[in-house]
Tab-separated table of C-alpha atoms in Angstrom:
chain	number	residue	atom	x	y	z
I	1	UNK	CA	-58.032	-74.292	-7.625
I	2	UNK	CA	-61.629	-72.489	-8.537
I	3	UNK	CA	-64.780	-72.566	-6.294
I	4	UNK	CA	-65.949	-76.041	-6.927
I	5	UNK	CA	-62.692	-77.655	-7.075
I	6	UNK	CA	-63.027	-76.647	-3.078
I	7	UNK	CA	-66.648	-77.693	-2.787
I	8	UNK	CA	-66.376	-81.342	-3.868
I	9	UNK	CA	-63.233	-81.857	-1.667
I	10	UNK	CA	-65.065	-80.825	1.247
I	11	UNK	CA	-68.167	-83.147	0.083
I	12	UNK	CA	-65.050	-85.792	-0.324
I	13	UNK	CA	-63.696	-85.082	3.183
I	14	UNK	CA	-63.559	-88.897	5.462
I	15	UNK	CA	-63.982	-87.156	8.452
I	16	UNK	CA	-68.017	-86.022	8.655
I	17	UNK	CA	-67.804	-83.119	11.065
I	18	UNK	CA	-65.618	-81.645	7.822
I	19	UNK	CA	-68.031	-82.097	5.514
I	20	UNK	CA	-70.997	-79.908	4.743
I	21	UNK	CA	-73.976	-81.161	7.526
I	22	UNK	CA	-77.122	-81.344	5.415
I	23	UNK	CA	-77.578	-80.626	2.109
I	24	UNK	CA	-79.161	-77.407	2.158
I	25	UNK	CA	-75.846	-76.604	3.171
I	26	UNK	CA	-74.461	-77.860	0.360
I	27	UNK	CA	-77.192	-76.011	-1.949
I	28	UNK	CA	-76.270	-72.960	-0.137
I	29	UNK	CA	-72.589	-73.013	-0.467
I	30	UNK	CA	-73.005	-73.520	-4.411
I	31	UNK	CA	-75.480	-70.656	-4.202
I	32	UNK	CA	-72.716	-68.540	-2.879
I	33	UNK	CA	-70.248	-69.527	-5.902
I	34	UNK	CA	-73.239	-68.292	-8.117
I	35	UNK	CA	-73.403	-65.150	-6.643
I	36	UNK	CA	-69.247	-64.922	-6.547
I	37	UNK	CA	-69.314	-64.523	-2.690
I	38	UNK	CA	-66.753	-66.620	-0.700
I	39	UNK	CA	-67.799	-70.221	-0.180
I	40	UNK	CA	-66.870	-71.907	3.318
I	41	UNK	CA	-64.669	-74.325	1.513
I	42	UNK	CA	-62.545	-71.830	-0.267
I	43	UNK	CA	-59.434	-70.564	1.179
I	44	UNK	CA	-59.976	-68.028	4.465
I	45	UNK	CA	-57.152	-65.354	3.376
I	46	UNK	CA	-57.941	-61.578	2.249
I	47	UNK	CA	-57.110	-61.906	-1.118
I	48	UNK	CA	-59.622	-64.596	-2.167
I	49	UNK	CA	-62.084	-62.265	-0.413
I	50	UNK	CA	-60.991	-59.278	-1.944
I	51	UNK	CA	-61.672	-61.110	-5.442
I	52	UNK	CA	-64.746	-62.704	-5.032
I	53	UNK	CA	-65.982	-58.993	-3.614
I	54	UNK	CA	-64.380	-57.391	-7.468
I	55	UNK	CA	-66.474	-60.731	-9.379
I	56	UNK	CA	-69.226	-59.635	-7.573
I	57	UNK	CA	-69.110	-55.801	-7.855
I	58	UNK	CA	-67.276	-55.604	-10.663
I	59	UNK	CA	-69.040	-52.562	-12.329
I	60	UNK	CA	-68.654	-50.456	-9.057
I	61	UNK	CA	-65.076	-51.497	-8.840
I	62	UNK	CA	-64.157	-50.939	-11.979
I	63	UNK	CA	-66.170	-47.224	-12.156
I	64	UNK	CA	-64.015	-46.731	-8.478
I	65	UNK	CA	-60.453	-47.706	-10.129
I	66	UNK	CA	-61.835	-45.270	-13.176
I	67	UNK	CA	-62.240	-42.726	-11.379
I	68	UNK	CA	-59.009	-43.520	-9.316
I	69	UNK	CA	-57.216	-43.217	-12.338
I	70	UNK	CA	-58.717	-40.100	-13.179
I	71	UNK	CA	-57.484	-38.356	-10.150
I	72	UNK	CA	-53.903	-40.222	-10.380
I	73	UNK	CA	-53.455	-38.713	-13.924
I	74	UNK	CA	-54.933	-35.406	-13.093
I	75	UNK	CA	-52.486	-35.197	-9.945
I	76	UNK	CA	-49.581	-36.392	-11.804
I	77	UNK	CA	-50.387	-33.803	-14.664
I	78	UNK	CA	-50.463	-31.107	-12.423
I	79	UNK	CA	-47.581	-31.676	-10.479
I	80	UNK	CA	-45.708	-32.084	-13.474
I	81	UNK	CA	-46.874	-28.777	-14.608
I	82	UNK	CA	-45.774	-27.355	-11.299
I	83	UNK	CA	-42.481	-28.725	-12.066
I	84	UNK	CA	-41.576	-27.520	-15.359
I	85	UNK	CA	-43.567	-24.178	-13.696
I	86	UNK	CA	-40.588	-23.796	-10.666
I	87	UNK	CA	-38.020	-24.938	-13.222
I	88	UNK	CA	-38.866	-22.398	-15.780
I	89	UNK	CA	-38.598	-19.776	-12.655
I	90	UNK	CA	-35.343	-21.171	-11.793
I	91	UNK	CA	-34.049	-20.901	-14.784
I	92	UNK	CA	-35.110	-17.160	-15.317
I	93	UNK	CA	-34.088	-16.394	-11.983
I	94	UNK	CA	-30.758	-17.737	-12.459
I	95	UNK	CA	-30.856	-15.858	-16.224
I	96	UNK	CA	-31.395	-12.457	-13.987
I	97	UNK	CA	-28.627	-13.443	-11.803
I	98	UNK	CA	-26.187	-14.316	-14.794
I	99	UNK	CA	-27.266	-11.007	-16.531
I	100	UNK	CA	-27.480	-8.687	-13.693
I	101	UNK	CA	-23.354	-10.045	-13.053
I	102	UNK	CA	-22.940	-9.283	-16.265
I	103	UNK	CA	-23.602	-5.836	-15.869
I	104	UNK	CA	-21.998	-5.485	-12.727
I	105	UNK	CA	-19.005	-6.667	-13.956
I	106	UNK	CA	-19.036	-4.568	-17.054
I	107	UNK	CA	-19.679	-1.564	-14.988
I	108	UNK	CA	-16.617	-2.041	-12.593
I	109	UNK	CA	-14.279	-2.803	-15.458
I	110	UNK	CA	-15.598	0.001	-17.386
I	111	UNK	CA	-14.913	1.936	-13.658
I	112	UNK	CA	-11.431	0.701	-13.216
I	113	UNK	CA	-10.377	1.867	-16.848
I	114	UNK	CA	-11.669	5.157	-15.554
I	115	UNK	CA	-9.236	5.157	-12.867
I	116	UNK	CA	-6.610	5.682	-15.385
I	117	UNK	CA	-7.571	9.249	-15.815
I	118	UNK	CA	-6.760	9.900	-12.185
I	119	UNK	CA	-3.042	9.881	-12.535
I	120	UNK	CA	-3.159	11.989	-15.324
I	121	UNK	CA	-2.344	15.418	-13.071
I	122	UNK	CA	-3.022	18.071	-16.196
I	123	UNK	CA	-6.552	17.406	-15.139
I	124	UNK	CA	-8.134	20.197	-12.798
I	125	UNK	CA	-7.960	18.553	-9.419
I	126	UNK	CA	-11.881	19.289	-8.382
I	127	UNK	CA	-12.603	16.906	-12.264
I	128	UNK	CA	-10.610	14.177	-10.873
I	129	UNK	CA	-11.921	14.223	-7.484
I	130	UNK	CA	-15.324	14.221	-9.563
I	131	UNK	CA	-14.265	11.108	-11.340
I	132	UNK	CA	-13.355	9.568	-8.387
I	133	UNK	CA	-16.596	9.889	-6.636
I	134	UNK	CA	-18.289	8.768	-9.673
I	135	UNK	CA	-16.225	5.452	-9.673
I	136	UNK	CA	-17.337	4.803	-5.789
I	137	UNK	CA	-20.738	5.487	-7.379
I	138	UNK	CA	-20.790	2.645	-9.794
I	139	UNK	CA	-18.886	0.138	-7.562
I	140	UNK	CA	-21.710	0.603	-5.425
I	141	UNK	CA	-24.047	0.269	-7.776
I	142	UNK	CA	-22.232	-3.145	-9.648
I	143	UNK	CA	-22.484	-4.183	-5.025
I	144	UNK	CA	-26.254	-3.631	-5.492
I	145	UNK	CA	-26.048	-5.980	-8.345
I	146	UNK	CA	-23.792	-8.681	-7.241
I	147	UNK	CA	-23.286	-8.526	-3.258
I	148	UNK	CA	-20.643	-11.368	-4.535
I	149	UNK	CA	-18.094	-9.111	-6.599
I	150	UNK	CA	-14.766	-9.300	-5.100
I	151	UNK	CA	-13.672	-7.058	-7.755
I	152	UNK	CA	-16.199	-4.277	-7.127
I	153	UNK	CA	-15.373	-4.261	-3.323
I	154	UNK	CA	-11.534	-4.222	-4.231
I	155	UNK	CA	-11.849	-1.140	-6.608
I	156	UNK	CA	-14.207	0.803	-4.052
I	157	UNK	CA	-11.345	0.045	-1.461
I	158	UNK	CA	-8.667	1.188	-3.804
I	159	UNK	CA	-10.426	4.965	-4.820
I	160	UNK	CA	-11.278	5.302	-0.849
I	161	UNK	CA	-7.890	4.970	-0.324
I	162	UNK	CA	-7.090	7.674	-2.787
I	163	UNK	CA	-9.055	9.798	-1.038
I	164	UNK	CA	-7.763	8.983	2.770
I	165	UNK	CA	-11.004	7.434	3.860
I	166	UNK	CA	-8.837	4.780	5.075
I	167	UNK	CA	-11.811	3.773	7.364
I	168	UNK	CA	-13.954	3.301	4.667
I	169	UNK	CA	-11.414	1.346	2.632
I	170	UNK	CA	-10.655	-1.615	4.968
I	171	UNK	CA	-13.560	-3.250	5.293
I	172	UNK	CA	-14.141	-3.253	1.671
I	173	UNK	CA	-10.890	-4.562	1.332
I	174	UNK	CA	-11.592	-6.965	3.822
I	175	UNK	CA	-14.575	-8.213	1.774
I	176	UNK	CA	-13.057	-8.464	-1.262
I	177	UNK	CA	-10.054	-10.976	-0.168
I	178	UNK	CA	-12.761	-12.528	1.715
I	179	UNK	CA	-14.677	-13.606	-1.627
I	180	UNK	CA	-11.472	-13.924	-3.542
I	181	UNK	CA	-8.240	-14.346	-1.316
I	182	UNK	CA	-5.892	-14.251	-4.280
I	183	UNK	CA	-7.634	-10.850	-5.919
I	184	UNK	CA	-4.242	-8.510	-6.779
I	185	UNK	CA	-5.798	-5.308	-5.973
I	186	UNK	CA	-7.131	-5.731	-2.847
I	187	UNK	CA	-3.934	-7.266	-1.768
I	188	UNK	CA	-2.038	-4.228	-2.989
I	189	UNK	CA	-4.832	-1.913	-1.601
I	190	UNK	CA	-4.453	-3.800	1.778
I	191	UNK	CA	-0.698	-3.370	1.662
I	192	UNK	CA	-1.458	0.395	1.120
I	193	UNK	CA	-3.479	0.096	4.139
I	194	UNK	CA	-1.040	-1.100	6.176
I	195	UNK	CA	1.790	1.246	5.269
I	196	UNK	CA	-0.701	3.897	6.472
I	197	UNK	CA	-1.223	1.791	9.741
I	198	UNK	CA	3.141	2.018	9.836
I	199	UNK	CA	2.999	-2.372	9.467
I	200	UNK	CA	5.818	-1.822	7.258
I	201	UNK	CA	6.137	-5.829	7.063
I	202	UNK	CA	2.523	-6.663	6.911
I	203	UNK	CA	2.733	-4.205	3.780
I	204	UNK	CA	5.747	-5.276	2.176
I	205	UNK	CA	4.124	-9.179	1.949
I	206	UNK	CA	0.655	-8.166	0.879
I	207	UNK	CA	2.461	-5.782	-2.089
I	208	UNK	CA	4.335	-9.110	-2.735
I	209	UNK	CA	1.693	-11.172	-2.874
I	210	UNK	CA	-0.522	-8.523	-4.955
I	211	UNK	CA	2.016	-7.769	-7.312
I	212	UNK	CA	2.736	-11.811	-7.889
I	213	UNK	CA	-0.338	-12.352	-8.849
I	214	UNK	CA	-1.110	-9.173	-10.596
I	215	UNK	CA	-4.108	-8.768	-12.968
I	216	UNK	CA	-5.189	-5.461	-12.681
I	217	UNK	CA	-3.539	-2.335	-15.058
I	218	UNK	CA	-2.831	-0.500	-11.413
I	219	UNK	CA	1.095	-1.423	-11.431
I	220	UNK	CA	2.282	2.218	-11.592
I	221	UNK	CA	1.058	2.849	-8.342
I	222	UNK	CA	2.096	-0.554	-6.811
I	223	UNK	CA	5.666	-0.534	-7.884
I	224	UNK	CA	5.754	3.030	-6.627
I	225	UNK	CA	4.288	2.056	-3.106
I	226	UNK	CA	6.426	-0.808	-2.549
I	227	UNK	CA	9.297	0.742	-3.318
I	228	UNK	CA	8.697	3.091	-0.375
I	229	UNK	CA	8.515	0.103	1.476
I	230	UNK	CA	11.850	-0.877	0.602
I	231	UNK	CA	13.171	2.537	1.172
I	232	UNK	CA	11.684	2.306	4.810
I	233	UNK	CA	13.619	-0.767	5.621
I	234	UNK	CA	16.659	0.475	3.554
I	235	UNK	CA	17.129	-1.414	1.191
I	236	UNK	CA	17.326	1.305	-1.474
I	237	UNK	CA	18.914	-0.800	-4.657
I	238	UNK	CA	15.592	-2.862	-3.975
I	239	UNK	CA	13.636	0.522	-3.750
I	240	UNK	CA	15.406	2.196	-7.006
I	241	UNK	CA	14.783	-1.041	-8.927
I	242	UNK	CA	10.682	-0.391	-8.411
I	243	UNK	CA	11.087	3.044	-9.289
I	244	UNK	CA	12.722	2.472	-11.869
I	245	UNK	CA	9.707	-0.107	-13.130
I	246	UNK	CA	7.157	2.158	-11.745
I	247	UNK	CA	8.841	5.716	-13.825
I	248	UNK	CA	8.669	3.287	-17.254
I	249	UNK	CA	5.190	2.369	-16.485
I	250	UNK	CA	4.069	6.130	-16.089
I	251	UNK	CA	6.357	8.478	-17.629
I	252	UNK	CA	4.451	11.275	-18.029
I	253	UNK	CA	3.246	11.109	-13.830
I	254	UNK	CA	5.447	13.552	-11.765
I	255	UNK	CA	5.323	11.642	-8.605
I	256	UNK	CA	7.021	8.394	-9.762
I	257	UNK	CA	10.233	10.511	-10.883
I	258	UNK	CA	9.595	12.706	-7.480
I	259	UNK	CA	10.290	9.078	-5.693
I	260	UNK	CA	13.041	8.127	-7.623
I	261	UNK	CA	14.502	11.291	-7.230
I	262	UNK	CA	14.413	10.965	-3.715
I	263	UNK	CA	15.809	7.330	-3.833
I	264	UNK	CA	18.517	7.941	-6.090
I	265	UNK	CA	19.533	10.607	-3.253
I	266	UNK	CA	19.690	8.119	-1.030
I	267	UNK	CA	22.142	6.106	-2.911
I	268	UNK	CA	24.196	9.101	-3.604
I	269	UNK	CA	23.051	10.047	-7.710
I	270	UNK	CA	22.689	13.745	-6.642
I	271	UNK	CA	22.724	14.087	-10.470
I	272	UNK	CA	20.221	11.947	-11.175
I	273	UNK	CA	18.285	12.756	-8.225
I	274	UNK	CA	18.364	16.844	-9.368
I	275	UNK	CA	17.262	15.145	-12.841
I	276	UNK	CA	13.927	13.279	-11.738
I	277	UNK	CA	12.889	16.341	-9.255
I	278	UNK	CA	13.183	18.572	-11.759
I	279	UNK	CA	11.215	16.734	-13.970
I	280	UNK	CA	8.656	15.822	-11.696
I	281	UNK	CA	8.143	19.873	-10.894
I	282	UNK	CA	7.823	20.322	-14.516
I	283	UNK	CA	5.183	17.384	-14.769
I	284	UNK	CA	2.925	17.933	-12.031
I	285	UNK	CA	2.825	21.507	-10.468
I	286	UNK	CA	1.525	20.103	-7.244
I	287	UNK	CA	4.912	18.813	-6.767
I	288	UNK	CA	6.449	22.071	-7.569
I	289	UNK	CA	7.002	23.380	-4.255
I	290	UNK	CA	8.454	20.330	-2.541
I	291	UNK	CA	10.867	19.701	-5.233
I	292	UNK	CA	12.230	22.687	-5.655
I	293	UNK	CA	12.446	22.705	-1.812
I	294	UNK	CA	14.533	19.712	-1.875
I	295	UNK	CA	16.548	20.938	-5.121
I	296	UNK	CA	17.740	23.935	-2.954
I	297	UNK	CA	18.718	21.839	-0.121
I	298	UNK	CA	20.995	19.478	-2.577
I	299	UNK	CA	22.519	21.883	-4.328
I	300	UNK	CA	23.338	23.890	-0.974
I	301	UNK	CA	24.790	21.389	0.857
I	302	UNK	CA	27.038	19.792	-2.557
I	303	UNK	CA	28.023	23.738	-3.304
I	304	UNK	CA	29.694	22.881	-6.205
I	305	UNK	CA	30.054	25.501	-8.939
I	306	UNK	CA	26.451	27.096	-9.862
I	307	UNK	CA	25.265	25.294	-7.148
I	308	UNK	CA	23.939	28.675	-4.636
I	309	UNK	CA	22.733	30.456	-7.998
I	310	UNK	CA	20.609	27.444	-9.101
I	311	UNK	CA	19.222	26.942	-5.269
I	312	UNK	CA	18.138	30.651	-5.283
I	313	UNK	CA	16.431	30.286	-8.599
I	314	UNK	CA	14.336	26.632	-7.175
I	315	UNK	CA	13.763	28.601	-3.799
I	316	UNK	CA	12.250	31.213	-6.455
I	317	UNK	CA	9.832	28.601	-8.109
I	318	UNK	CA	8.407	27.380	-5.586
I	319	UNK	CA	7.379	30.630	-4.054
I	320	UNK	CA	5.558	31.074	-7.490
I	321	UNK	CA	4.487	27.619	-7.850
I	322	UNK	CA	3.145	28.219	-3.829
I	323	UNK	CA	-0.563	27.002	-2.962
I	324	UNK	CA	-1.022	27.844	0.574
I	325	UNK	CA	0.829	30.441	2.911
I	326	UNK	CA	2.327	27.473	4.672
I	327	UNK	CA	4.477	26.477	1.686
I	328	UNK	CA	5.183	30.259	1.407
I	329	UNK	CA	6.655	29.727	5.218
I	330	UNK	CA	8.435	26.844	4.011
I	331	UNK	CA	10.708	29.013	2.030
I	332	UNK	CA	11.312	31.870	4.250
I	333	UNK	CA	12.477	28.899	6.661
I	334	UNK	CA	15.193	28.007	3.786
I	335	UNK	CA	15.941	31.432	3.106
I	336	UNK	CA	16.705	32.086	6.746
I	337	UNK	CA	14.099	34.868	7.288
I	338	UNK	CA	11.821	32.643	9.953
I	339	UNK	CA	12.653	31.646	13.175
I	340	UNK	CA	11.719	28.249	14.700
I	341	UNK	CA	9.280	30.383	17.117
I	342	UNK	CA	7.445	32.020	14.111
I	343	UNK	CA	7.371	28.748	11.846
I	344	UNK	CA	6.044	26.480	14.550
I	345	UNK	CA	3.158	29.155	15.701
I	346	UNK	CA	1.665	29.235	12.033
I	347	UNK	CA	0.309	25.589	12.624
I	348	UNK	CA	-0.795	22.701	14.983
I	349	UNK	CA	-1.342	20.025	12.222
I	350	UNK	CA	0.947	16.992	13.171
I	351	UNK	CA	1.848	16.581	9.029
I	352	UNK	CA	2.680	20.407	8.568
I	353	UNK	CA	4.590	20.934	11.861
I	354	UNK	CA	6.613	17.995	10.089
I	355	UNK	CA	7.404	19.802	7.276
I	356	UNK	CA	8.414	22.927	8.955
I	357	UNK	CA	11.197	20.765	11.304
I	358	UNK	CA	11.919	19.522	8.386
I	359	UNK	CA	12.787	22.615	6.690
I	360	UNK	CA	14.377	23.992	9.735
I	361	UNK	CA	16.619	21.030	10.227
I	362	UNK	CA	17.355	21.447	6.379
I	363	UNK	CA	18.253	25.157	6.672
I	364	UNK	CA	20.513	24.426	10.409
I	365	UNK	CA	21.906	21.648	7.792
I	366	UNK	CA	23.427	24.074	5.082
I	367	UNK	CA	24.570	25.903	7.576
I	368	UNK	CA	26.846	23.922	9.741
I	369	UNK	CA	24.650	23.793	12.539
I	370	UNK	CA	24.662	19.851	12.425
I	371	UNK	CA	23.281	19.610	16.214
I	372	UNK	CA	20.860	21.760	15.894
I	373	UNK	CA	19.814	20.506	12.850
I	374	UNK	CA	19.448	16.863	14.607
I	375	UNK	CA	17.221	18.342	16.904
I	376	UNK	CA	15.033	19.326	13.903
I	377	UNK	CA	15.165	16.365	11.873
I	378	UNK	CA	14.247	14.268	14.799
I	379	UNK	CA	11.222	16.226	15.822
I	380	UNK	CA	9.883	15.277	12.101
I	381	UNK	CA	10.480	11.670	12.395
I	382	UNK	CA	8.745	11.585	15.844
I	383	UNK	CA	5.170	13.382	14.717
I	384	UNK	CA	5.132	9.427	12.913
I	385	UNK	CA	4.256	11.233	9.805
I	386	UNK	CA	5.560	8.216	7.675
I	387	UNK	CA	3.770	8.578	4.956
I	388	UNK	CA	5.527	12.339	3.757
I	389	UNK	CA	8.877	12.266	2.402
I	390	UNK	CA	10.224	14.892	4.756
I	391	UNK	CA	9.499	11.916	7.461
I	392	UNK	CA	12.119	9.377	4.997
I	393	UNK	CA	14.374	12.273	4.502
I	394	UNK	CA	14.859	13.224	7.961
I	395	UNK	CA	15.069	9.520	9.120
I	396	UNK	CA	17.796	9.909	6.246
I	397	UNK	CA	19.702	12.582	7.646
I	398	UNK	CA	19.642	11.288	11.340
I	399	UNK	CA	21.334	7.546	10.144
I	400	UNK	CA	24.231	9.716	8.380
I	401	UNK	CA	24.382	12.358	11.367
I	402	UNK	CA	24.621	9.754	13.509
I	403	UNK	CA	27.226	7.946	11.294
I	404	UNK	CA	29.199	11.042	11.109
């Protein structure tokens, strides 16, 4: 209902104190529908009010909402811009992110194919230990890239571990399985890690799980380790069968026929185990001493025909093939021409006084001196020097001696 619609009902009303009193009062109320205010008859809510105040400023009002829209549109612009401003940072920070893991995966993969050159042992020693410091280098720098690279923390573990930083190595290793549990050469670097640590077990199931889900071109080195493993717990079929996997993945790397040489000894191939250590001399002159060590022991104690000439002819090579006087000890030990006393005062190094029982329970050996011998043999195995063959080998001798 409008204005006077309200004013004739009240002039209408039966009951007088309802309707208007005089009629100035009348004249005034139609005065106020002239001038849009709010007559006394109209409805008493705020929205009548609130439109008889917009009829009656109405050029005010409408300059207000003007304005009002103004500053809506000129707040909604800018936020808008502000928007499409943090989105367009977003979306170049997250094109920085994408590119910078870009390059720090294509430096640690062009790293790991480096590695490659590290088994290749025709290389001076100081250029490979070069290479490997330059591969720590860029896994550092592909870290500094992407804190998030499971892969650059696994290779950094794997070339400390190369280089006996084994303190170094495990938390990087730990870091890597903690980004990626399932990443193959961590695993296998942890079970490395472990064999160090003499967890033969803990070893055995992280080479397991590595080499299951294998992804890496490392497998040389893996087959090769876990084989040891094997060896350890005795189960040398098990241990030959990696070997053999391991010598077909890297056929021109001495130590892989070095191992097998010393596992097929295990199993009785003295043939085949005279085969692989001579190869592996041939291959790598860093194994040239120890093999020929071993060679002379064989062939001493199976003194079959030839056998004492070809032992004096590897004791031979490997005094030429020698490094360090210690190794040149190492043969007068075979050859009888040092004493215990003298051998044992040349060095207080847990890993070398192993070798020399070693070599002393390998000369008492040859010569019937089986007791003695034992004594030897079981002084090596208690330094703990696991990780040295002469610590398998004399573990090896004691199981037959005690056998015997």
């Amino acid at each position: 209902r409008g204005d006077l619609d309200w004013i004739v009902m009240k002039c209408l009303e039966k009951d007088r104190a309802r309707r208007y009193e005089t009629a100035n009062g009348l004249a005034h109320e139609i005065e106020r529908h002239l001038h849009h205010e709010p007559v006394l008859a109209g409805p008493p809510s705020a929205i009548y009010r609130l439109r008889k105040f917009v009829r009656r400023k109405r050029v005010p009002v409408l300059a207000t909402c003007f304005v009002a829209l103004l500053l809506c549109t000129g707040i909604t612009a800018v936020s808008w811009q502000e928007v499409r401003a943090r989105q367009q940072e977003a979306r170049a920070r997250q094109a920085d992110l994408l590119a910078a893991r870009a390059s720090a995966y294509r430096i640690v993969l062009e790293a790991l194919t480096a590695t490659a050159d590290l088994d290749d042992t025709r290389r001076p020693t100081d250029e490979r230990a070069a290479l490997t410091a330059k591969v720590i280098a860029d896994c550092t720098r592909a870290i500094e890239l992407e804190p998030n690279l499971a892969l650059a923390y696994a290779v950094r573990a794997k070339m400390f571990s190369r280089e006996d930083d084994f303190e170094a190595a495990w938390p990087d290793c730990a870091r890597a399985l903690e980004l990626e549990p399932t990443n193959s050469l961590a695993l296998r670097t942890l079970g490395l890690l472990r064999f160090r640590r003499g967890d033969f077990q803990g070893a055995l199931d992280a080479y397991e799980k590595g080499i299951r889900v294998l992804v890496s071109m490392d497998l040389k080195e893996d087959f090769h380790n876990r084989a040891r493993l094997h060896q350890m717990s005795g189960d040398y079929r098990l241990a030959l069968a990696d070997r053999d996997r391991a010598v077909a993945l890297a056929q021109e790397v001495g130590d892989v026929y070095a191992g097998r040489g010393i596992t097929r000894r295990f199993l009785g191939d003295i043939d085949g185990a005279i085969a692989d250590l001579t190869h592996a001399a041939e291959l790598d002159q860093t194994w040239r001493v120890q093999c020929n060590l071993w060679l002379w022991e064989m062939r001493m104690l199976r003194n079959d025909a030839g056998d004492r000439e070809s032992s004096e002819i590897a004791l031979n090579a490997a005094l030429s093939a020698k490094t360090d006087p210690l190794e040149e000890n190492y043969v007068q030990i075979c050859r009888g021409q040092m004493s215990a006393d003298q051998a044992l005062a040349t060095t207080t190094t847990p890993q070398y006084l192993g070798y020399a029982y070693y070599y002393l329970g390998a000369r008492a050996l040859v010569e019937g001196r089986n007791q003695e011998a034992k004594t030897f043999f079981q002084r090596c195995r208690d330094l703990g020097r696991y990780t040295t063959y002469e610590y398998e080998l004399a573990r090896w001798h004691l199981h037959r001696l005690d056998g015997a």
